[in-house]
GROMACS .gro file of C-alpha atoms in nm:
model
  451
    1MET     CA    1  23.576 -13.844   0.756
    2HIS     CA    2  23.910 -13.952   0.874
    3ASP     CA    3  23.988 -14.150   1.188
    4VAL     CA    4  24.235 -13.965   1.315
    5TYR     CA    5  24.305 -13.596   1.054
    6ASP     CA    6  24.637 -13.354   1.054
    7VAL     CA    7  24.441 -13.057   1.166
    8ILE     CA    8  24.131 -12.964   1.339
    9ILE     CA    9  24.083 -12.611   1.301
   10ILE     CA   10  23.802 -12.469   1.538
   11GLY     CA   11  23.634 -12.120   1.428
   12GLY     CA   12  23.528 -12.052   1.067
   13GLY     CA   13  23.564 -11.699   1.058
   14VAL     CA   14  23.810 -11.528   0.822
   15SER     CA   15  24.139 -11.696   0.995
   16GLY     CA   16  24.014 -12.021   1.018
   17LEU     CA   17  23.856 -11.995   0.634
   18THR     CA   18  24.228 -11.880   0.542
   19LEU     CA   19  24.408 -12.166   0.773
   20ALA     CA   20  24.231 -12.483   0.602
   21TYR     CA   21  24.298 -12.302   0.270
   22ALA     CA   22  24.609 -12.251   0.270
   23LEU     CA   23  24.646 -12.629   0.435
   24LYS     CA   24  24.371 -12.820   0.203
   25ASP     CA   25  24.657 -12.948  -0.020
   26ASP     CA   26  24.867 -13.069   0.179
   27PHE     CA   27  24.717 -13.276   0.487
   28ASP     CA   28  24.410 -13.410   0.576
   29VAL     CA   29  24.196 -13.109   0.753
   30CYS     CA   30  23.903 -13.065   0.908
   31LEU     CA   31  23.702 -12.711   1.022
   32VAL     CA   32  23.425 -12.725   1.297
   33GLU     CA   33  23.247 -12.395   1.323
   34GLY     CA   34  22.921 -12.371   1.532
   35ASN     CA   35  22.798 -12.061   1.480
   36GLY     CA   36  22.774 -12.034   1.110
   37ILE     CA   37  23.105 -11.987   0.850
   38GLY     CA   38  23.181 -11.602   0.767
   39GLY     CA   39  23.239 -11.470   1.139
   40LYS     CA   40  23.123 -11.132   1.144
   41ILE     CA   41  23.129 -11.099   0.734
   42LEU     CA   42  22.795 -11.101   0.690
   43THR     CA   43  22.636 -10.889   0.341
   44ALA     CA   44  22.278 -10.848   0.370
   45ASN     CA   45  22.032 -10.739   0.045
   46ILE     CA   46  21.826 -10.478   0.144
   47TYR     CA   47  21.522 -10.410  -0.081
   48GLY     CA   48  21.764 -10.520  -0.309
   49ARG     CA   49  22.067 -10.352  -0.233
   50ASN     CA   50  22.394 -10.566  -0.093
   51VAL     CA   51  22.566 -10.342   0.253
   52GLU     CA   52  22.701 -10.489   0.481
   53LEU     CA   53  22.630 -10.537   0.893
   54GLY     CA   54  23.000 -10.683   0.992
   55PRO     CA   55  23.335 -10.506   0.785
   56GLU     CA   56  23.281 -10.274   0.466
   57GLU     CA   57  23.667 -10.307   0.381
   58ILE     CA   58  23.957 -10.458   0.322
   59ILE     CA   59  24.311 -10.267   0.383
   60ARG     CA   60  24.557 -10.411   0.032
   61THR     CA   61  24.886 -10.641   0.133
   62LYS     CA   62  25.061 -10.871  -0.092
   63GLN     CA   63  24.887 -11.154   0.079
   64VAL     CA   64  24.545 -11.041   0.058
   65GLU     CA   65  24.568 -10.939  -0.287
   66GLU     CA   66  24.680 -11.314  -0.423
   67LEU     CA   67  24.431 -11.497  -0.162
   68VAL     CA   68  24.126 -11.229  -0.391
   69LYS     CA   69  24.325 -11.353  -0.703
   70ASP     CA   70  24.362 -11.667  -0.660
   71LEU     CA   71  24.006 -11.725  -0.556
   72GLY     CA   72  23.859 -11.582  -0.873
   73LEU     CA   73  23.780 -11.208  -0.752
   74ALA     CA   74  24.024 -10.990  -0.827
   75ASP     CA   75  23.816 -10.828  -1.054
   76ARG     CA   76  23.564 -10.812  -0.837
   77ILE     CA   77  23.774 -10.546  -0.625
   78VAL     CA   78  23.596 -10.181  -0.546
   79GLU     CA   79  23.796  -9.890  -0.466
   80PRO     CA   80  23.661  -9.665  -0.205
   81ARG     CA   81  23.526  -9.339  -0.342
   82THR     CA   82  23.694  -9.126  -0.091
   83THR     CA   83  23.896  -9.221   0.185
   84SER     CA   84  23.835  -8.863   0.432
   85PHE     CA   85  23.553  -8.846   0.686
   86SER     CA   86  23.411  -8.578   0.965
   87VAL     CA   87  23.375  -8.537   1.296
   88ILE     CA   88  23.114  -8.429   1.494
   89ARG     CA   89  23.079  -8.206   1.780
   90ASP     CA   90  22.856  -7.952   1.905
   91GLY     CA   91  22.631  -8.068   1.613
   92LYS     CA   92  22.877  -7.999   1.388
   93PHE     CA   93  23.096  -8.164   1.119
   94PHE     CA   94  23.451  -8.136   1.106
   95PHE     CA   95  23.588  -8.249   0.829
   96VAL     CA   96  23.944  -8.497   0.828
   97PRO     CA   97  24.183  -8.587   0.606
   98PRO     CA   98  24.313  -8.941   0.453
   99GLY     CA   99  24.600  -9.005   0.737
  100VAL     CA  100  24.498  -8.851   0.976
  101ALA     CA  101  24.260  -9.155   1.173
  102GLY     CA  102  24.581  -9.346   1.163
  103GLY     CA  103  24.784  -9.076   1.381
  104VAL     CA  104  24.926  -8.939   1.030
  105PHE     CA  105  24.964  -8.601   0.906
  106ARG     CA  106  25.035  -8.512   0.589
  107PRO     CA  107  25.061  -8.168   0.483
  108SER     CA  108  24.830  -8.023   0.267
  109LEU     CA  109  24.529  -7.827   0.138
  110GLN     CA  110  24.286  -8.060   0.305
  111LEU     CA  111  24.482  -8.062   0.646
  112LEU     CA  112  24.509  -7.672   0.626
  113ARG     CA  113  24.087  -7.659   0.545
  114SER     CA  114  23.977  -7.853   0.819
  115VAL     CA  115  24.233  -7.662   1.090
  116LEU     CA  116  24.103  -7.314   0.990
  117ASP     CA  117  23.753  -7.467   0.992
  118GLY     CA  118  23.794  -7.528   1.399
  119LEU     CA  119  23.949  -7.906   1.420
  120PHE     CA  120  24.209  -7.876   1.658
  121ASP     CA  121  24.225  -7.576   1.854
  122LEU     CA  122  24.533  -7.372   1.849
  123SER     CA  123  24.728  -7.517   2.105
  124THR     CA  124  24.656  -7.893   1.972
  125LEU     CA  125  24.784  -7.748   1.588
  126ILE     CA  126  25.085  -7.612   1.790
  127SER     CA  127  25.149  -7.925   1.947
  128ILE     CA  128  25.123  -8.192   1.598
  129LEU     CA  129  25.339  -7.888   1.478
  130ARG     CA  130  25.575  -7.933   1.676
  131GLU     CA  131  25.611  -8.261   1.671
  132PRO     CA  132  25.903  -8.354   1.450
  133PHE     CA  133  26.150  -8.168   1.708
  134LYS     CA  134  25.989  -8.324   1.960
  135ASP     CA  135  26.270  -8.569   2.163
  136LEU     CA  136  26.010  -8.778   2.230
  137THR     CA  137  26.156  -9.159   2.278
  138VAL     CA  138  25.889  -9.478   2.385
  139SER     CA  139  26.054  -9.746   2.534
  140GLN     CA  140  25.807 -10.002   2.529
  141ASP     CA  141  25.400 -10.085   2.472
  142VAL     CA  142  25.188  -9.807   2.570
  143SER     CA  143  24.863  -9.692   2.546
  144VAL     CA  144  24.717  -9.547   2.242
  145LYS     CA  145  24.614  -9.355   2.444
  146GLU     CA  146  24.934  -9.231   2.626
  147LEU     CA  147  25.090  -9.286   2.301
  148PHE     CA  148  24.926  -8.959   2.113
  149ALA     CA  149  24.907  -8.740   2.425
  150ALA     CA  150  25.274  -8.770   2.420
  151ILE     CA  151  25.319  -8.757   2.033
  152TYR     CA  152  25.034  -8.480   1.962
  153GLY     CA  153  24.894  -8.326   2.315
  154GLU     CA  154  24.659  -8.384   2.592
  155GLY     CA  155  24.371  -8.217   2.293
  156PHE     CA  156  24.422  -8.403   2.014
  157VAL     CA  157  24.291  -8.745   2.229
  158LYS     CA  158  24.029  -8.546   2.413
  159ASP     CA  159  23.886  -8.400   2.121
  160PHE     CA  160  23.981  -8.582   1.798
  161PHE     CA  161  24.132  -8.900   1.892
  162GLU     CA  162  23.870  -9.033   2.156
  163ALA     CA  163  23.635  -8.990   1.882
  164VAL     CA  164  23.807  -9.209   1.683
  165ALA     CA  165  23.869  -9.514   1.807
  166GLY     CA  166  23.547  -9.498   1.954
  167GLY     CA  167  23.449  -9.554   1.616
  168ILE     CA  168  23.642  -9.779   1.458
  169TYR     CA  169  23.711  -9.962   1.733
  170ALA     CA  170  23.475  -9.911   2.051
  171GLY     CA  171  23.749  -9.904   2.271
  172ASP     CA  172  23.890  -9.800   2.534
  173LEU     CA  173  24.214  -9.579   2.440
  174SER     CA  174  24.376  -9.608   2.818
  175GLU     CA  175  24.374  -9.973   2.748
  176MET     CA  176  24.432 -10.068   2.430
  177SER     CA  177  24.764 -10.127   2.287
  178SER     CA  178  24.995  -9.928   2.066
  179GLU     CA  179  25.230 -10.230   1.938
  180VAL     CA  180  24.886 -10.412   1.862
  181TYR     CA  181  24.718 -10.105   1.676
  182PHE     CA  182  24.957  -9.826   1.575
  183PRO     CA  183  25.285 -10.076   1.569
  184TYR     CA  184  25.452  -9.829   1.323
  185ILE     CA  185  25.392  -9.514   1.507
  186LEU     CA  186  25.496  -9.677   1.843
  187GLN     CA  187  25.857  -9.830   1.591
  188ILE     CA  188  25.912  -9.546   1.499
  189LYS     CA  189  25.907  -9.343   1.789
  190LYS     CA  190  26.099  -9.678   1.997
  191ASN     CA  191  26.369  -9.529   1.704
  192GLY     CA  192  26.328  -9.216   1.818
  193GLY     CA  193  26.209  -9.054   1.531
  194SER     CA  194  25.939  -8.788   1.437
  195VAL     CA  195  25.632  -8.965   1.176
  196LEU     CA  196  25.658  -8.697   0.971
  197ARG     CA  197  25.966  -8.676   0.840
  198ASN     CA  198  25.937  -9.058   0.796
  199LEU     CA  199  25.642  -8.991   0.647
  200LEU     CA  200  25.799  -8.763   0.378
  201LYS     CA  201  26.064  -9.076   0.365
  202LYS     CA  202  25.820  -9.351   0.268
  203LYS     CA  203  25.467  -9.396   0.246
  204LEU     CA  204  25.255  -9.415   0.536
  205GLY     CA  205  24.870  -9.524   0.533
  206PHE     CA  206  24.641  -9.804   0.443
  207GLU     CA  207  24.528  -9.863   0.065
  208LEU     CA  208  24.106 -10.031   0.166
  209PHE     CA  209  23.922 -10.184  -0.096
  210SER     CA  210  23.589 -10.413  -0.092
  211VAL     CA  211  23.432 -10.668  -0.328
  212TYR     CA  212  23.149 -10.554  -0.559
  213GLY     CA  213  22.886 -10.833  -0.386
  214GLY     CA  214  22.962 -10.776  -0.107
  215ILE     CA  215  23.232 -10.897   0.146
  216ASN     CA  216  23.088 -11.266   0.192
  217LEU     CA  217  23.184 -11.361  -0.148
  218LEU     CA  218  23.553 -11.340  -0.006
  219VAL     CA  219  23.359 -11.695   0.226
  220SER     CA  220  23.207 -11.836  -0.029
  221LYS     CA  221  23.474 -11.863  -0.189
  222LEU     CA  222  23.657 -12.021   0.066
  223ARG     CA  223  23.407 -12.224   0.158
  224GLU     CA  224  23.352 -12.408  -0.166
  225ARG     CA  225  23.730 -12.457  -0.246
  226ILE     CA  226  23.795 -12.634   0.132
  227SER     CA  227  23.473 -12.794   0.096
  228ALA     CA  228  23.638 -12.974  -0.209
  229ARG     CA  229  23.958 -13.065  -0.064
  230ALA     CA  230  23.863 -13.063   0.356
  231ASP     CA  231  23.579 -13.118   0.595
  232ILE     CA  232  23.356 -12.923   0.712
  233VAL     CA  233  23.181 -12.987   1.060
  234TYR     CA  234  22.900 -12.721   1.158
  235ALA     CA  235  22.894 -12.799   1.577
  236TYR     CA  236  23.019 -12.677   1.831
  237ALA     CA  237  23.367 -12.752   1.971
  238ARG     CA  238  23.262 -12.784   2.395
  239ASN     CA  239  23.578 -13.020   2.469
  240VAL     CA  240  23.935 -13.106   2.388
  241GLU     CA  241  24.113 -13.439   2.518
  242ALA     CA  242  24.482 -13.518   2.490
  243GLU     CA  243  24.545 -13.909   2.410
  244HIS     CA  244  24.854 -14.061   2.239
  245GLU     CA  245  24.938 -13.762   2.080
  246SER     CA  246  24.656 -13.687   1.882
  247TYR     CA  247  24.353 -13.444   2.001
  248ILE     CA  248  23.947 -13.556   2.089
  249ILE     CA  249  23.757 -13.287   1.995
  250SER     CA  250  23.330 -13.312   2.150
  251ASN     CA  251  23.042 -13.165   2.215
  252GLY     CA  252  22.950 -13.452   2.450
  253GLY     CA  253  23.016 -13.695   2.180
  254ARG     CA  254  23.336 -13.736   1.953
  255ILE     CA  255  23.295 -13.457   1.659
  256CYS     CA  256  23.663 -13.539   1.469
  257ARG     CA  257  24.025 -13.651   1.644
  258GLY     CA  258  24.357 -13.497   1.495
  259ARG     CA  259  24.698 -13.473   1.525
  260THR     CA  260  24.712 -13.095   1.577
  261LEU     CA  261  24.448 -12.847   1.653
  262ALA     CA  262  24.428 -12.473   1.569
  263LEU     CA  263  24.199 -12.259   1.838
  264MET     CA  264  24.110 -11.967   1.554
  265VAL     CA  265  23.842 -11.830   1.752
  266PRO     CA  266  23.863 -11.585   2.116
  267PRO     CA  267  23.956 -11.722   2.453
  268TYR     CA  268  23.602 -11.626   2.570
  269GLN     CA  269  23.472 -11.909   2.260
  270ALA     CA  270  23.766 -12.083   2.289
  271PRO     CA  271  23.623 -12.528   2.407
  272PHE     CA  272  23.819 -12.634   2.739
  273VAL     CA  273  24.189 -12.786   2.612
  274GLN     CA  274  24.223 -13.088   2.885
  275GLY     CA  275  24.601 -12.987   3.057
  276TYR     CA  276  24.618 -12.676   2.888
  277HIS     CA  277  24.313 -12.493   2.941
  278ASP     CA  278  24.477 -12.240   3.224
  279GLU     CA  279  24.726 -12.147   3.056
  280LEU     CA  280  24.511 -12.013   2.745
  281MET     CA  281  24.238 -11.822   2.996
  282ARG     CA  282  24.525 -11.578   3.119
  283ALA     CA  283  24.540 -11.442   2.739
  284ARG     CA  284  24.135 -11.312   2.907
  285ASN     CA  285  24.394 -11.032   3.071
  286TYR     CA  286  24.439 -10.918   2.720
  287ILE     CA  287  24.216 -11.041   2.454
  288LYS     CA  288  23.914 -10.789   2.594
  289SER     CA  289  23.605 -10.815   2.373
  290SER     CA  290  23.347 -10.487   2.253
  291ASN     CA  291  23.027 -10.529   2.176
  292VAL     CA  292  22.855 -10.279   1.872
  293ALA     CA  293  22.557 -10.262   1.722
  294VAL     CA  294  22.542 -10.209   1.399
  295VAL     CA  295  22.217 -10.034   1.227
  296VAL     CA  296  22.144  -9.988   0.870
  297GLU     CA  297  21.851  -9.787   0.788
  298MET     CA  298  21.728  -9.694   0.390
  299TYR     CA  299  21.612  -9.400   0.290
  300PRO     CA  300  21.392  -9.356  -0.007
  301GLU     CA  301  21.560  -8.962  -0.084
  302MET     CA  302  21.969  -8.825   0.013
  303PRO     CA  303  22.000  -8.757   0.324
  304PRO     CA  304  22.194  -8.423   0.416
  305HIS     CA  305  22.586  -8.410   0.340
  306TYR     CA  306  22.561  -8.752   0.180
  307ARG     CA  307  22.793  -8.625  -0.147
  308GLU     CA  308  23.015  -8.415   0.065
  309ILE     CA  309  23.081  -8.708   0.359
  310SER     CA  310  23.172  -9.058   0.356
  311GLY     CA  311  23.149  -9.138   0.719
  312ALA     CA  312  23.120  -8.909   1.049
  313LEU     CA  313  23.252  -9.040   1.328
  314THR     CA  314  23.109  -8.875   1.706
  315PHE     CA  315  23.206  -8.867   2.066
  316PRO     CA  316  23.056  -9.189   2.238
  317GLN     CA  317  22.871  -8.945   2.502
  318VAL     CA  318  22.630  -8.877   2.214
  319TYR     CA  319  22.335  -9.067   2.271
  320GLY     CA  320  22.554  -9.362   2.316
  321VAL     CA  321  22.627  -9.344   1.923
  322SER     CA  322  23.055  -9.401   1.818
  323GLY     CA  323  23.040  -9.415   1.425
  324LEU     CA  324  22.793  -9.322   1.142
  325THR     CA  325  22.878  -9.409   0.766
  326TYR     CA  326  22.699  -9.245   0.454
  327TYR     CA  327  22.785  -9.616   0.354
  328ASP     CA  328  22.704  -9.529  -0.008
  329THR     CA  329  22.897  -9.244  -0.115
  330LYS     CA  330  23.221  -9.443   0.002
  331TRP     CA  331  23.158  -9.785  -0.191
  332SER     CA  332  23.011  -9.901  -0.401
  333ILE     CA  333  22.911 -10.318  -0.399
  334SER     CA  334  22.544 -10.327  -0.474
  335SER     CA  335  22.422 -10.175  -0.856
  336SER     CA  336  22.051 -10.116  -0.702
  337ASP     CA  337  21.958  -9.727  -0.718
  338GLY     CA  338  21.717  -9.519  -0.609
  339LEU     CA  339  21.757  -9.595  -0.212
  340TYR     CA  340  22.059  -9.458   0.000
  341THR     CA  341  22.199  -9.636   0.351
  342VAL     CA  342  22.308  -9.509   0.640
  343LYS     CA  343  22.493  -9.779   0.880
  344TYR     CA  344  22.578  -9.646   1.254
  345PHE     CA  345  22.779  -9.806   1.547
  346VAL     CA  346  22.667  -9.815   1.866
  347PRO     CA  347  22.878  -9.979   2.106
  348PHE     CA  348  22.770 -10.103   2.504
  349SER     CA  349  22.950 -10.246   2.806
  350SER     CA  350  22.620 -10.411   2.900
  351SER     CA  351  22.293 -10.571   2.780
  352LEU     CA  352  22.159 -10.374   2.494
  353ASP     CA  353  21.825 -10.537   2.263
  354GLU     CA  354  21.715 -10.367   1.943
  355ASP     CA  355  21.461 -10.130   2.120
  356ALA     CA  356  21.710  -9.997   2.298
  357VAL     CA  357  21.943  -9.955   2.002
  358LEU     CA  358  21.664  -9.816   1.780
  359LYS     CA  359  21.609  -9.539   2.028
  360ARG     CA  360  21.971  -9.464   2.103
  361VAL     CA  361  21.984  -9.351   1.709
  362GLY     CA  362  21.666  -9.255   1.689
  363MET     CA  363  21.792  -9.013   1.909
  364PHE     CA  364  22.060  -8.865   1.750
  365ARG     CA  365  21.936  -8.869   1.376
  366ASP     CA  366  21.667  -8.619   1.541
  367LYS     CA  367  21.836  -8.417   1.682
  368VAL     CA  368  22.214  -8.436   1.569
  369LEU     CA  369  22.122  -8.513   1.205
  370GLY     CA  370  21.794  -8.374   1.143
  371ILE     CA  371  21.704  -8.594   0.905
  372ARG     CA  372  21.355  -8.765   0.929
  373ARG     CA  373  21.256  -9.161   1.005
  374PRO     CA  374  21.417  -9.413   0.778
  375LEU     CA  375  21.169  -9.607   0.492
  376HIS     CA  376  21.332  -9.915   0.701
  377SER     CA  377  21.585 -10.052   0.924
  378VAL     CA  378  21.819 -10.351   1.018
  379VAL     CA  379  21.938 -10.410   1.344
  380LYS     CA  380  22.278 -10.672   1.425
  381ILE     CA  381  22.408 -10.717   1.751
  382TRP     CA  382  22.747 -10.855   1.742
  383MET     CA  383  22.870 -10.971   2.113
  384GLU     CA  384  23.235 -10.939   2.119
  385ALA     CA  385  23.253 -10.775   1.807
  386MET     CA  386  23.654 -10.657   1.767
  387PRO     CA  387  23.925 -10.764   2.030
  388SER     CA  388  24.064 -10.459   2.220
  389TYR     CA  389  24.425 -10.561   2.341
  390ALA     CA  390  24.606 -10.465   2.666
  391VAL     CA  391  24.896 -10.291   2.693
  392GLY     CA  392  25.227 -10.587   2.670
  393SER     CA  393  24.966 -10.785   2.485
  394ARG     CA  394  25.168 -10.879   2.222
  395MET     CA  395  25.458 -11.023   2.429
  396ALA     CA  396  25.268 -11.222   2.683
  397LEU     CA  397  25.023 -11.355   2.391
  398ASP     CA  398  25.359 -11.457   2.232
  399GLU     CA  399  25.424 -11.659   2.499
  400ILE     CA  400  25.094 -11.866   2.537
  401GLY     CA  401  25.147 -11.935   2.197
  402LYS     CA  402  25.496 -12.089   2.169
  403ASN     CA  403  25.415 -12.281   2.447
  404ALA     CA  404  25.086 -12.411   2.290
  405MET     CA  405  25.279 -12.470   1.974
  406ARG     CA  406  25.535 -12.721   2.110
  407ARG     CA  407  25.208 -12.949   2.201
  408GLY     CA  408  25.100 -12.908   1.871
  409ILE     CA  409  24.793 -12.682   1.997
  410PHE     CA  410  24.789 -12.400   1.738
  411LEU     CA  411  24.663 -12.022   1.817
  412GLY     CA  412  24.577 -11.872   1.542
  413GLY     CA  413  24.315 -11.542   1.429
  414PRO     CA  414  24.249 -11.334   1.741
  415TRP     CA  415  24.517 -11.528   2.020
  416MET     CA  416  24.755 -11.352   1.682
  417LEU     CA  417  24.658 -11.003   1.767
  418SER     CA  418  24.409 -11.019   1.428
  419THR     CA  419  24.203 -10.606   1.446
  420GLY     CA  420  24.024 -10.711   1.106
  421ILE     CA  421  24.056 -10.934   0.754
  422ALA     CA  422  24.377 -10.839   0.610
  423SER     CA  423  24.569 -10.926   0.951
  424SER     CA  424  24.341 -11.237   0.985
  425ILE     CA  425  24.396 -11.363   0.664
  426GLY     CA  426  24.805 -11.225   0.659
  427ASN     CA  427  24.880 -11.436   1.013
  428ALA     CA  428  24.656 -11.736   0.968
  429ILE     CA  429  24.859 -11.774   0.652
  430LYS     CA  430  25.215 -11.731   0.842
  431LEU     CA  431  25.069 -11.987   1.102
  432SER     CA  432  24.980 -12.267   0.803
  433SER     CA  433  25.379 -12.277   0.802
  434SER     CA  434  25.428 -12.300   1.115
  435ILE     CA  435  25.225 -12.609   1.135
  436LYS     CA  436  25.388 -12.752   0.817
  437ARG     CA  437  25.673 -12.755   0.964
  438TYR     CA  438  25.557 -12.881   1.273
  439LEU     CA  439  25.377 -13.141   1.111
  440ASN     CA  440  25.654 -13.267   0.859
  441LYS     CA  441  25.918 -13.261   1.145
  442SER     CA  442  25.716 -13.455   1.325
  443SER     CA  443  25.672 -13.682   1.042
  444ALA     CA  444  26.050 -13.699   0.966
  445ASP     CA  445  26.069 -13.813   1.317
  446GLN     CA  446  25.815 -14.061   1.294
  447ASP     CA  447  26.015 -14.234   1.010
  448ALA     CA  448  26.380 -14.218   1.147
  449GLY     CA  449  26.209 -14.384   1.456
  450ARG     CA  450  26.156 -14.716   1.240
  451ILE     CA  451  26.449 -14.733   1.091
   0.00000   0.00000   0.00000
């Protein structure tokens, strides 16, 4: 243990781990985590089969690819067997072509099939087809609901997109920021352009991948590399005191001291920061929490629709179950055969225990899917699982972050609008550059003062 570290990182999720990994070779780093390394990433082994109880996929970006390669996991990358999914309406499955969940329509036979099947009604279809010819310019951040209603019509949002967002983010579209969740769509409309025309000019959308053996391998490799060069302290950081241009982290007793502080946890989990807490807590207005229960069911025989549909996003009104993934048809992360996995997402705003979750899923399974009881069920309740950023959050959080940086406090993770593993990794790497500049400038100023 060092008397004074260069950087204290609070939060051992993928954001904190990536930041520690990026800084460990140049500075003395201490990572403080109280809940367990990895955050919401959790790979469980159920009956010999690896199953994700947290995130199950990663968006492929250059920074993510470089990190995976550096950690020696490049040969474990797993491609999805399909990127399509379905929504359930009135007990019927409607096939959704790739890209539509991101608000991007690609003219294709798959899209035609969905239209003929009745995924969209006639007025919604006409509104979608008119998108390239609409004179629509958005000047500022608006809600996701407002943005897509303006682009594709109210019917698109009501009959389709609320189900998609409910399944993916468990958020309220009328509050969610377009600038955070759909920046590429918003920017096109800020420029007065067309989504379809931009699609024809360049690729819009995301490539996804997973890790054979589970995404938790990414966490294990990061922890292993960090432990060799930095200190990891397993403790709850409850208070931060400022003293002589450094920060003391404590939880009733001193944990460690650092020249700089990186908060990689959301504001509702952050410790009390002396002299700056009120401004940090303003972020609560923009970073709201979503609560989600994940249910994994194992079957010895193949359930209905298992091969046809990789994932199904349902309306939240249907027994409170917003998302359903026929897991193994999309990701092959385990070598175990003979068992089939069905995964449900249950969003909730009030108290929800394991029995209540299983009851909701059981009603949905019996009434909508017609699947018999599983061989085995596992429930994981994620409190504050996915931050849901309110309209205007980007500008407000940028301002809070800049003010904090002047004091040697750096905000990462949810403070930097991280909405998944890829953005968490990318934002942490970007933040590491800011911390390096701050520490190097501070050292240079001290050297100049001695002269």
